[in-house]
mmCIF file with all atom_site columns, C-alpha atoms in Angstrom:
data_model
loop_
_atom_site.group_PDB
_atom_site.id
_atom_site.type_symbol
_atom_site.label_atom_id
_atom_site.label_alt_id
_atom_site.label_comp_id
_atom_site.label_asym_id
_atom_site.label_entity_id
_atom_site.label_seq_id
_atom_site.pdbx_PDB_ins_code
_atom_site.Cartn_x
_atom_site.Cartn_y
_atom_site.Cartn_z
_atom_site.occupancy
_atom_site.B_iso_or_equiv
_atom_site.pdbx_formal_charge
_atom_site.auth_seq_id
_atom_site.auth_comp_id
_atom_site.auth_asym_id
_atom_site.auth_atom_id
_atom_site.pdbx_PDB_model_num
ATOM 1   C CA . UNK G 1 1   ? 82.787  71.229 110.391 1.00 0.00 ? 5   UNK G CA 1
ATOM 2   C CA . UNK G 1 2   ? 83.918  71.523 113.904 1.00 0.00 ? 6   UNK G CA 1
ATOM 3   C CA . UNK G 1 3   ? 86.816  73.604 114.489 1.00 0.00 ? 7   UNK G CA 1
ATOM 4   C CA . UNK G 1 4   ? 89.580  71.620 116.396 1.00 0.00 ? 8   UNK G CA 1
ATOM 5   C CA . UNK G 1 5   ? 91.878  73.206 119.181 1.00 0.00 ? 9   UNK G CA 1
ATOM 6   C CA . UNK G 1 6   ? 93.536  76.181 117.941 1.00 0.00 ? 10  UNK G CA 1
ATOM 7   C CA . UNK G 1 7   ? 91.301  76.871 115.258 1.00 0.00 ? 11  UNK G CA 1
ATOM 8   C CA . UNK G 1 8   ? 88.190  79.048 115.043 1.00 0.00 ? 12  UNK G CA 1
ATOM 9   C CA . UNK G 1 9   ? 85.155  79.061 112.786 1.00 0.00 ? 13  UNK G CA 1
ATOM 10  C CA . UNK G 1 10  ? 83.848  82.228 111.899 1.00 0.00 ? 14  UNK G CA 1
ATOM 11  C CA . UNK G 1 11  ? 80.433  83.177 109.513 1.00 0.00 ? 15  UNK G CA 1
ATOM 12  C CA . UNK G 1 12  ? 79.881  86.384 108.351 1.00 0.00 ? 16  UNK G CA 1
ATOM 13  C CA . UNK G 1 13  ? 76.762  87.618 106.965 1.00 0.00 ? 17  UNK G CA 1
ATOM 14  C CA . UNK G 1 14  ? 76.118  89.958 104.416 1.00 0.00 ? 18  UNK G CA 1
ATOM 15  C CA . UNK G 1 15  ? 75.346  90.738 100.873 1.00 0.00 ? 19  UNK G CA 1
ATOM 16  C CA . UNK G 1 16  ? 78.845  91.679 99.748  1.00 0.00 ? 20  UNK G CA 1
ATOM 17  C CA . UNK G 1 17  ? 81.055  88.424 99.660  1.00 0.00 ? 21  UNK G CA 1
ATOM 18  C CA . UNK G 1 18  ? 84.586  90.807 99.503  1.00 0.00 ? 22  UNK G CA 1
ATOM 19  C CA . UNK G 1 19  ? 83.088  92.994 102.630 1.00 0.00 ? 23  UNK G CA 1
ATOM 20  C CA . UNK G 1 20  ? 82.297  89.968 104.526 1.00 0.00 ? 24  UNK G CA 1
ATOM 21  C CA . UNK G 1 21  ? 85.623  87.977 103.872 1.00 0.00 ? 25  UNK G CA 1
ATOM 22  C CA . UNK G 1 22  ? 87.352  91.382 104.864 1.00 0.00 ? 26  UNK G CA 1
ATOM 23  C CA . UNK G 1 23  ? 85.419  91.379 108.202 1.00 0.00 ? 27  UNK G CA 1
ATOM 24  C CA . UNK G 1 24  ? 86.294  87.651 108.686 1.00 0.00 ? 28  UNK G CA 1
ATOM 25  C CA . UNK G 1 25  ? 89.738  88.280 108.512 1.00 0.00 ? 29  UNK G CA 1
ATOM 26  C CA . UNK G 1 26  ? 89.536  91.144 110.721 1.00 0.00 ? 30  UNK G CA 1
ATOM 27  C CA . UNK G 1 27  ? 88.057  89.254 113.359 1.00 0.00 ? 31  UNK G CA 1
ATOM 28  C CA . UNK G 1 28  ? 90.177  86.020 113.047 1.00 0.00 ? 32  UNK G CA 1
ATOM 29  C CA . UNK G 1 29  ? 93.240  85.288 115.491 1.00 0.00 ? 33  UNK G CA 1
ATOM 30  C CA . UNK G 1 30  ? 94.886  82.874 113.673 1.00 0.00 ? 34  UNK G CA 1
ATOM 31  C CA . UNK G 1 31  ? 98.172  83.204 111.164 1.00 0.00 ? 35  UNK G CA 1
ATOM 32  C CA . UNK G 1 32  ? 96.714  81.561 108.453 1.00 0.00 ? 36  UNK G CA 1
ATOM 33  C CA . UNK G 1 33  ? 93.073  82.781 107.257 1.00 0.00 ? 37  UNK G CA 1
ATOM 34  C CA . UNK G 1 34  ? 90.792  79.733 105.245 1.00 0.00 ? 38  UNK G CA 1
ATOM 35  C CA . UNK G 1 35  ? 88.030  81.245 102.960 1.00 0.00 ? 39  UNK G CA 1
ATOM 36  C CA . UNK G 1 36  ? 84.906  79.111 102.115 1.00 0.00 ? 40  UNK G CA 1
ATOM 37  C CA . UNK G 1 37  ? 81.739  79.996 100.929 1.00 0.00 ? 41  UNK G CA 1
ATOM 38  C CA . UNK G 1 38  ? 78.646  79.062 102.430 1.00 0.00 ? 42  UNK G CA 1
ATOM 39  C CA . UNK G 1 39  ? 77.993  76.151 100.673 1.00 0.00 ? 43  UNK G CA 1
ATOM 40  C CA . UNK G 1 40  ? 80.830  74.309 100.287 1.00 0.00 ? 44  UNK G CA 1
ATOM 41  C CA . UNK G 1 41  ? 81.188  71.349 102.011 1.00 0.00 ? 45  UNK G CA 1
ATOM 42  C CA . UNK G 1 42  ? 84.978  69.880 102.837 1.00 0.00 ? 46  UNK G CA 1
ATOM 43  C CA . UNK G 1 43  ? 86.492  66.859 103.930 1.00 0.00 ? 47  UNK G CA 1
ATOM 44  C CA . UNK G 1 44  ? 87.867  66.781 107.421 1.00 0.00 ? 48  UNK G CA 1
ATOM 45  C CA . UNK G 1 45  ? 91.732  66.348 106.068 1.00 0.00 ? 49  UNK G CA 1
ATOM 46  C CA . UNK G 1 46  ? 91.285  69.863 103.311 1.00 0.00 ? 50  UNK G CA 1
ATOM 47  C CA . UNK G 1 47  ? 92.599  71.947 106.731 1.00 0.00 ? 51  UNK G CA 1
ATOM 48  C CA . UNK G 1 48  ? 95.424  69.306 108.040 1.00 0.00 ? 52  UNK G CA 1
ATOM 49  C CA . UNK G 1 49  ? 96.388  69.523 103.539 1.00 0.00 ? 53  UNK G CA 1
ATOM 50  C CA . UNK G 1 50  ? 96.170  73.011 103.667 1.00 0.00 ? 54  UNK G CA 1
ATOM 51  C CA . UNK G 1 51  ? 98.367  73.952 106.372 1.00 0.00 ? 55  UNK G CA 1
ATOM 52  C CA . UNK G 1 52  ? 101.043 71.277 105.972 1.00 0.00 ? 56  UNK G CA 1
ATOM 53  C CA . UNK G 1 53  ? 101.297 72.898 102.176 1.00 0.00 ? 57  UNK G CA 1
ATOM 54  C CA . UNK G 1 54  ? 101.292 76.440 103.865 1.00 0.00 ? 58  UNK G CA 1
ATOM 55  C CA . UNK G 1 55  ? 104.269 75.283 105.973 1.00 0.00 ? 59  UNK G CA 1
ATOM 56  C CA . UNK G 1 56  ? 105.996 73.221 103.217 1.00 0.00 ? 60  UNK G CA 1
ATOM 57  C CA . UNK G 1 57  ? 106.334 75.671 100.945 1.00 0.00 ? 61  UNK G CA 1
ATOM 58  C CA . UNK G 1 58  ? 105.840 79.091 102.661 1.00 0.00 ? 62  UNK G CA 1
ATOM 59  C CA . UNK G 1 59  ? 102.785 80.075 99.641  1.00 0.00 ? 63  UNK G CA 1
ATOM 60  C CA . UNK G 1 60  ? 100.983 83.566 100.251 1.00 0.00 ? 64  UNK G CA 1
ATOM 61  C CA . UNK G 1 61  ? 98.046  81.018 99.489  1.00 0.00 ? 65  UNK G CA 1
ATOM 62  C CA . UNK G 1 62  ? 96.918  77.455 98.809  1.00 0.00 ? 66  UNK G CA 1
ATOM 63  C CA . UNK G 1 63  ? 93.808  76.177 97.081  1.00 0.00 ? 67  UNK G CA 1
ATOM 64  C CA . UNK G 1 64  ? 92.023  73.755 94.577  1.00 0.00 ? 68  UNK G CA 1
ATOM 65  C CA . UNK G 1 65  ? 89.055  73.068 93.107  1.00 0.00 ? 69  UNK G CA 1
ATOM 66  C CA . UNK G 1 66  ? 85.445  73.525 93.941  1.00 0.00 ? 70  UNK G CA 1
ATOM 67  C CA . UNK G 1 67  ? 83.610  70.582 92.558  1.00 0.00 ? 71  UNK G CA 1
ATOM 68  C CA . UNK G 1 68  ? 80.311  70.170 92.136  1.00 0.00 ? 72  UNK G CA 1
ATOM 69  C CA . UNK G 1 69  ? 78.316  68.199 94.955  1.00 0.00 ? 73  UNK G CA 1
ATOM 70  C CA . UNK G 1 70  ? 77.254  64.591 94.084  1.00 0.00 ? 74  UNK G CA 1
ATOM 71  C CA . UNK G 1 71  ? 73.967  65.772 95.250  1.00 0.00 ? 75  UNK G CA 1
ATOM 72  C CA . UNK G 1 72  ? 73.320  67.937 92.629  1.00 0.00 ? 76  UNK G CA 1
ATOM 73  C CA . UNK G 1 73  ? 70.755  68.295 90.398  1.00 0.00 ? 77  UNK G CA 1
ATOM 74  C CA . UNK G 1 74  ? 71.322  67.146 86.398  1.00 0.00 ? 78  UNK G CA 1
ATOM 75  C CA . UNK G 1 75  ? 71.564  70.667 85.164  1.00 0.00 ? 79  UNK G CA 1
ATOM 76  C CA . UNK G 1 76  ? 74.618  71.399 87.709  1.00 0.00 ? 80  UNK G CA 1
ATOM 77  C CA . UNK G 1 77  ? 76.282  68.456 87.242  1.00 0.00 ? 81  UNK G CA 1
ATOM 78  C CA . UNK G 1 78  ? 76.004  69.298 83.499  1.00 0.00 ? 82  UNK G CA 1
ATOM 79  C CA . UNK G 1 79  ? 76.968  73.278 83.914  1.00 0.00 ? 83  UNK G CA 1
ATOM 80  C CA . UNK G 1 80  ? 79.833  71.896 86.264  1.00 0.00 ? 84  UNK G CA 1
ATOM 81  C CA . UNK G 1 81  ? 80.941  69.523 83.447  1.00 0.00 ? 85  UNK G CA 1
ATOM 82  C CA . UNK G 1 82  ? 81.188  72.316 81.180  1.00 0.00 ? 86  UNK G CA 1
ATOM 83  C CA . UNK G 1 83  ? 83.762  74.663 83.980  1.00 0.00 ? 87  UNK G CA 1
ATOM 84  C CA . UNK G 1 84  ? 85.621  71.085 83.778  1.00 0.00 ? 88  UNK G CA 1
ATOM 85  C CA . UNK G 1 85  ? 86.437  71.384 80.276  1.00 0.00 ? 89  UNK G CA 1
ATOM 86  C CA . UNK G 1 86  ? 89.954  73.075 79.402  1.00 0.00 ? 90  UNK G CA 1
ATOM 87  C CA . UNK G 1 87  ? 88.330  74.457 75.647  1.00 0.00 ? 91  UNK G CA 1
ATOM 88  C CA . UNK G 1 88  ? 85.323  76.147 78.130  1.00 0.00 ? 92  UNK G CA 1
ATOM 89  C CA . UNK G 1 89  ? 87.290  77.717 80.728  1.00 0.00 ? 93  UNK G CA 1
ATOM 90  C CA . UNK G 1 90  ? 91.111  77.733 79.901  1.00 0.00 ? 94  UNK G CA 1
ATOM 91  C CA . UNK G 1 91  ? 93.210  78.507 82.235  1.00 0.00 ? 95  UNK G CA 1
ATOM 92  C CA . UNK G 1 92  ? 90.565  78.567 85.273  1.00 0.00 ? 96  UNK G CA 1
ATOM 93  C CA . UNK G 1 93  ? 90.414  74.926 84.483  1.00 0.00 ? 97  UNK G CA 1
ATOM 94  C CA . UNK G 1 94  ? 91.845  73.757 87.768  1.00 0.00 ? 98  UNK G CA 1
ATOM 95  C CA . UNK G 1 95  ? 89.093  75.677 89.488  1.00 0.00 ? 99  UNK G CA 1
ATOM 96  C CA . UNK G 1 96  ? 86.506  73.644 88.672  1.00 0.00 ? 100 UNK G CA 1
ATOM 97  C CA . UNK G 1 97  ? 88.340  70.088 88.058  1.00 0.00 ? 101 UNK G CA 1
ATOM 98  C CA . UNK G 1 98  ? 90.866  68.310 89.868  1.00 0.00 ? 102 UNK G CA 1
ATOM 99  C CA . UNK G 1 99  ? 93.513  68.558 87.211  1.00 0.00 ? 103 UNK G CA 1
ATOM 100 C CA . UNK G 1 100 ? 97.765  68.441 86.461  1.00 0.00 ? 104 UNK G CA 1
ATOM 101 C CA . UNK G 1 101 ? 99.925  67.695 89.286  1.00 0.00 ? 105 UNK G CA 1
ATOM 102 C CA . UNK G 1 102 ? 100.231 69.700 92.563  1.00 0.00 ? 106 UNK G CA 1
ATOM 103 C CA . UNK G 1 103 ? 101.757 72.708 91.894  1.00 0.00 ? 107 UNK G CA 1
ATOM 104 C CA . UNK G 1 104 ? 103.161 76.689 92.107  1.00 0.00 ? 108 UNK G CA 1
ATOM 105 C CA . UNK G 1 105 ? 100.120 78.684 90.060  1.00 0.00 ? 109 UNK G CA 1
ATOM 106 C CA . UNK G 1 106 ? 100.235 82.083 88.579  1.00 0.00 ? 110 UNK G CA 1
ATOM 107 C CA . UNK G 1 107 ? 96.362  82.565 90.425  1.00 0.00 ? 111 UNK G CA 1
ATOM 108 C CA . UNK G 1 108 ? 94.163  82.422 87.846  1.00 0.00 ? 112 UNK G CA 1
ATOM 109 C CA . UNK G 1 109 ? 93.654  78.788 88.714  1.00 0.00 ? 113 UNK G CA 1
ATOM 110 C CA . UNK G 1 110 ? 92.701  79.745 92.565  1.00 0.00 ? 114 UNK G CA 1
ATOM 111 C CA . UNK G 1 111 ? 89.072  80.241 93.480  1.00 0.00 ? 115 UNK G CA 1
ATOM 112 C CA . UNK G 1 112 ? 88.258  82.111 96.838  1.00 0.00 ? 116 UNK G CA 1
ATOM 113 C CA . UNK G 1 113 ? 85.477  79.460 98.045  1.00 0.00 ? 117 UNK G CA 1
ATOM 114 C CA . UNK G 1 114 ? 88.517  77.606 98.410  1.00 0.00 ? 118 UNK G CA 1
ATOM 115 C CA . UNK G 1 115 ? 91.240  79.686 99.581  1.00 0.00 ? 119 UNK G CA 1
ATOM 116 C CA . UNK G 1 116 ? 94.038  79.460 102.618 1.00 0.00 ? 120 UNK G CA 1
ATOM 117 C CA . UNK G 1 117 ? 95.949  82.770 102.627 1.00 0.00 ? 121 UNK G CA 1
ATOM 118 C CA . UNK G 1 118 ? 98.748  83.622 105.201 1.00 0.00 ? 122 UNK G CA 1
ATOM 119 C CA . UNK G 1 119 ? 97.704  86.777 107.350 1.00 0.00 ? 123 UNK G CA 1
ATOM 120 C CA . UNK G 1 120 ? 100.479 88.572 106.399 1.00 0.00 ? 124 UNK G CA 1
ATOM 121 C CA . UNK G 1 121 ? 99.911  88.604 102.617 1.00 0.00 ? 125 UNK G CA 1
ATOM 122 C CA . UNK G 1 122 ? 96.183  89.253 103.053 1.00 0.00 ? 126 UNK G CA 1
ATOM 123 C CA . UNK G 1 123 ? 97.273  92.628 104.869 1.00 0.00 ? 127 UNK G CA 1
ATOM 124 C CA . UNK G 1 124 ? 99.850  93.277 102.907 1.00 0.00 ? 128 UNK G CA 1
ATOM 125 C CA . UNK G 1 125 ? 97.555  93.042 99.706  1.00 0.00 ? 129 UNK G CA 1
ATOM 126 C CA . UNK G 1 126 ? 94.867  95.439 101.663 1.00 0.00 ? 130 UNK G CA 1
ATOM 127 C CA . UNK G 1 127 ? 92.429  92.352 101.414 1.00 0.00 ? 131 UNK G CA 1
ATOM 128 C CA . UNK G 1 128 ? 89.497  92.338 99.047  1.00 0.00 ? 132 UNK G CA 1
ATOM 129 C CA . UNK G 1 129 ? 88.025  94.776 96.788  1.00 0.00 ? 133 UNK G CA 1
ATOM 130 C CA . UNK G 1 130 ? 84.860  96.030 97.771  1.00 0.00 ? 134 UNK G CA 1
ATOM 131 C CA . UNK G 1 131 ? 84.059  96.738 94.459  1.00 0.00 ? 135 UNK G CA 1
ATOM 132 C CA . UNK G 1 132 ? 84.604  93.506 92.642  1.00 0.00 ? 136 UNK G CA 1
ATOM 133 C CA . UNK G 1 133 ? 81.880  90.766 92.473  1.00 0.00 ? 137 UNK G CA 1
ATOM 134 C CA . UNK G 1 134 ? 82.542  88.208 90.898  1.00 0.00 ? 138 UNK G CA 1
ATOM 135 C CA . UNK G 1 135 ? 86.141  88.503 89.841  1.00 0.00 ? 139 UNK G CA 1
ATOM 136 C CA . UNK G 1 136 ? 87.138  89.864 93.296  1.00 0.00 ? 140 UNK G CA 1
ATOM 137 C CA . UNK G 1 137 ? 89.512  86.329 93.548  1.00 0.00 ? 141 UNK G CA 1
ATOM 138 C CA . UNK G 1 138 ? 91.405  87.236 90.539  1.00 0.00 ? 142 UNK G CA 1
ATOM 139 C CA . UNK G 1 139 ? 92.290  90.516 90.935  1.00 0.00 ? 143 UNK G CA 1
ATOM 140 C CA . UNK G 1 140 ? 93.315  89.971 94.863  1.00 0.00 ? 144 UNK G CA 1
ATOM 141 C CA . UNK G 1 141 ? 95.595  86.519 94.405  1.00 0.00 ? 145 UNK G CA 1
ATOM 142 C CA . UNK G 1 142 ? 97.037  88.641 90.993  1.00 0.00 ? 146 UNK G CA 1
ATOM 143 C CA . UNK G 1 143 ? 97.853  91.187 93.805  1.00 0.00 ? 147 UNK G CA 1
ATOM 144 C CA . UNK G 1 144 ? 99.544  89.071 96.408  1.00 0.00 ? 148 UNK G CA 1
ATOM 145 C CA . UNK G 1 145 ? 101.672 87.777 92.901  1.00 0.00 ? 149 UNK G CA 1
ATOM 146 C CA . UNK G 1 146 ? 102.574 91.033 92.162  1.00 0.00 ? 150 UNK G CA 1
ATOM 147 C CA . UNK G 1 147 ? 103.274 92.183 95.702  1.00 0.00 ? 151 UNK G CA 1
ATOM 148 C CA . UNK G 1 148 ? 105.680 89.227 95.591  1.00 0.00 ? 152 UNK G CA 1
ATOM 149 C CA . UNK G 1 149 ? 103.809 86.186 97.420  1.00 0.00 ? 153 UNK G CA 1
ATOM 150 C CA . UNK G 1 150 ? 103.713 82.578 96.325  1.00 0.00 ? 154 UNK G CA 1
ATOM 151 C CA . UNK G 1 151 ? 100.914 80.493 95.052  1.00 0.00 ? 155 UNK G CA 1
ATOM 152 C CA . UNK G 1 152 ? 99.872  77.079 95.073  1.00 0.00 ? 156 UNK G CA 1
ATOM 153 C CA . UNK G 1 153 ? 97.044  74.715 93.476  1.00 0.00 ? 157 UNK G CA 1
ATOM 154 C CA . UNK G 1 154 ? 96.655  70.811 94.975  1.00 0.00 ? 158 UNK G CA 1
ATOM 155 C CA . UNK G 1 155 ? 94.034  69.126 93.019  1.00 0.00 ? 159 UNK G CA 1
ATOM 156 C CA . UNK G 1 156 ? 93.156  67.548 96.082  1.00 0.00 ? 160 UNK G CA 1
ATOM 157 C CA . UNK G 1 157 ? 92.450  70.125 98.017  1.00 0.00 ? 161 UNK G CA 1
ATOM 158 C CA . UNK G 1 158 ? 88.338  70.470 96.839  1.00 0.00 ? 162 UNK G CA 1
ATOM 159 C CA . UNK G 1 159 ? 85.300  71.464 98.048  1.00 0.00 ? 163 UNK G CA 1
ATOM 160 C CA . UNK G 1 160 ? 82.071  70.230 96.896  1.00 0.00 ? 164 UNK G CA 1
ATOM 161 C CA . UNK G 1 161 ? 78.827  72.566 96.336  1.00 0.00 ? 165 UNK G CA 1
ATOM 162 C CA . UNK G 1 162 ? 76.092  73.072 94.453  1.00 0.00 ? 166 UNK G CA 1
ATOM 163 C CA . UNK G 1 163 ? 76.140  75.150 91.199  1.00 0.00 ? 167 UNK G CA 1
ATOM 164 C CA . UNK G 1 164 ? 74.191  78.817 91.383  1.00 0.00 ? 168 UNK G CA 1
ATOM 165 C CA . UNK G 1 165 ? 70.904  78.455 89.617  1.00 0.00 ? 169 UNK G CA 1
#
């Protein structure tokens, strides 16, 4: 993905995913701050989605699901039918399937590979926890809910990637 005028890509390397997402954030101009992982791969339209919901609705943060890449090997497509189910994964259903109508979230449904969050709110919640891995997307979005922010899940807002190993 090619960033188009106004926007910036930035890659951060590292072995702690929290540290590095802190440090991309740090070093990012813009207002609103979009968190992928490595391998994720997006459609061209996810940003234009993103924002216009950002703007729409004035969320702390916007996401949807990470689905698993139609490239994938048998064994992730079957581990990533599994995270689909509602009985396996409950409410971090949406996370892993586009399911339910757009809609304002409580976070639990929100996945950081996936993630737009509004500068302000990501200071305001003191970004990250170092310490947390995985589970460091829970406990932040559950902080920006606390601290007062608004969240949002669009089932069409996915990115596709390949399931760990």
């Amino acid at each position: 993905m090619q960033p188009g005028p106004g926007q910036e890509l930035l890659i951060v390397v590292g072995g702690n995913v929290s540290y590095q997402r802190n440090q991309g954030a740090q070093q990012a101009r813009g207002e609103v701050l979009y968190f992928l992982d490595d391998d994720c791969q997006i459609d061209a339209e996810n940003l234009e989605l993103g924002l216009r919901l950002m703007d729409e609705g004035h969320w702390a943060a916007v996401g949807g699901p990470s689905l698993t890449h139609p490239q994938a090997s048998y064994w992730e497509h079957f581990f990533g039918r599994i995270l689909s189910l509602r009985l396996a994964t409950l409410v971090t259903q949406p996370r892993n399937w586009p399911v339910g109508p757009p809609r304002e979230v409580q976070g639990a449904e929100l996945i950081t590979c996936n993630l737009l969050v509004r500068r302000h709110w990501f200071e305001k919640a003191g970004g990250f926890p170092l310490e947390l891995h995985p589970s460091e997307d829970v406990e932040f979005v559950q902080r920006l809910r606390q601290l007062g922010g608004r969240l949002y899940h669009h089932p069409q807002l996915a990115v596709w990637r390949h399931r760990r190993s």
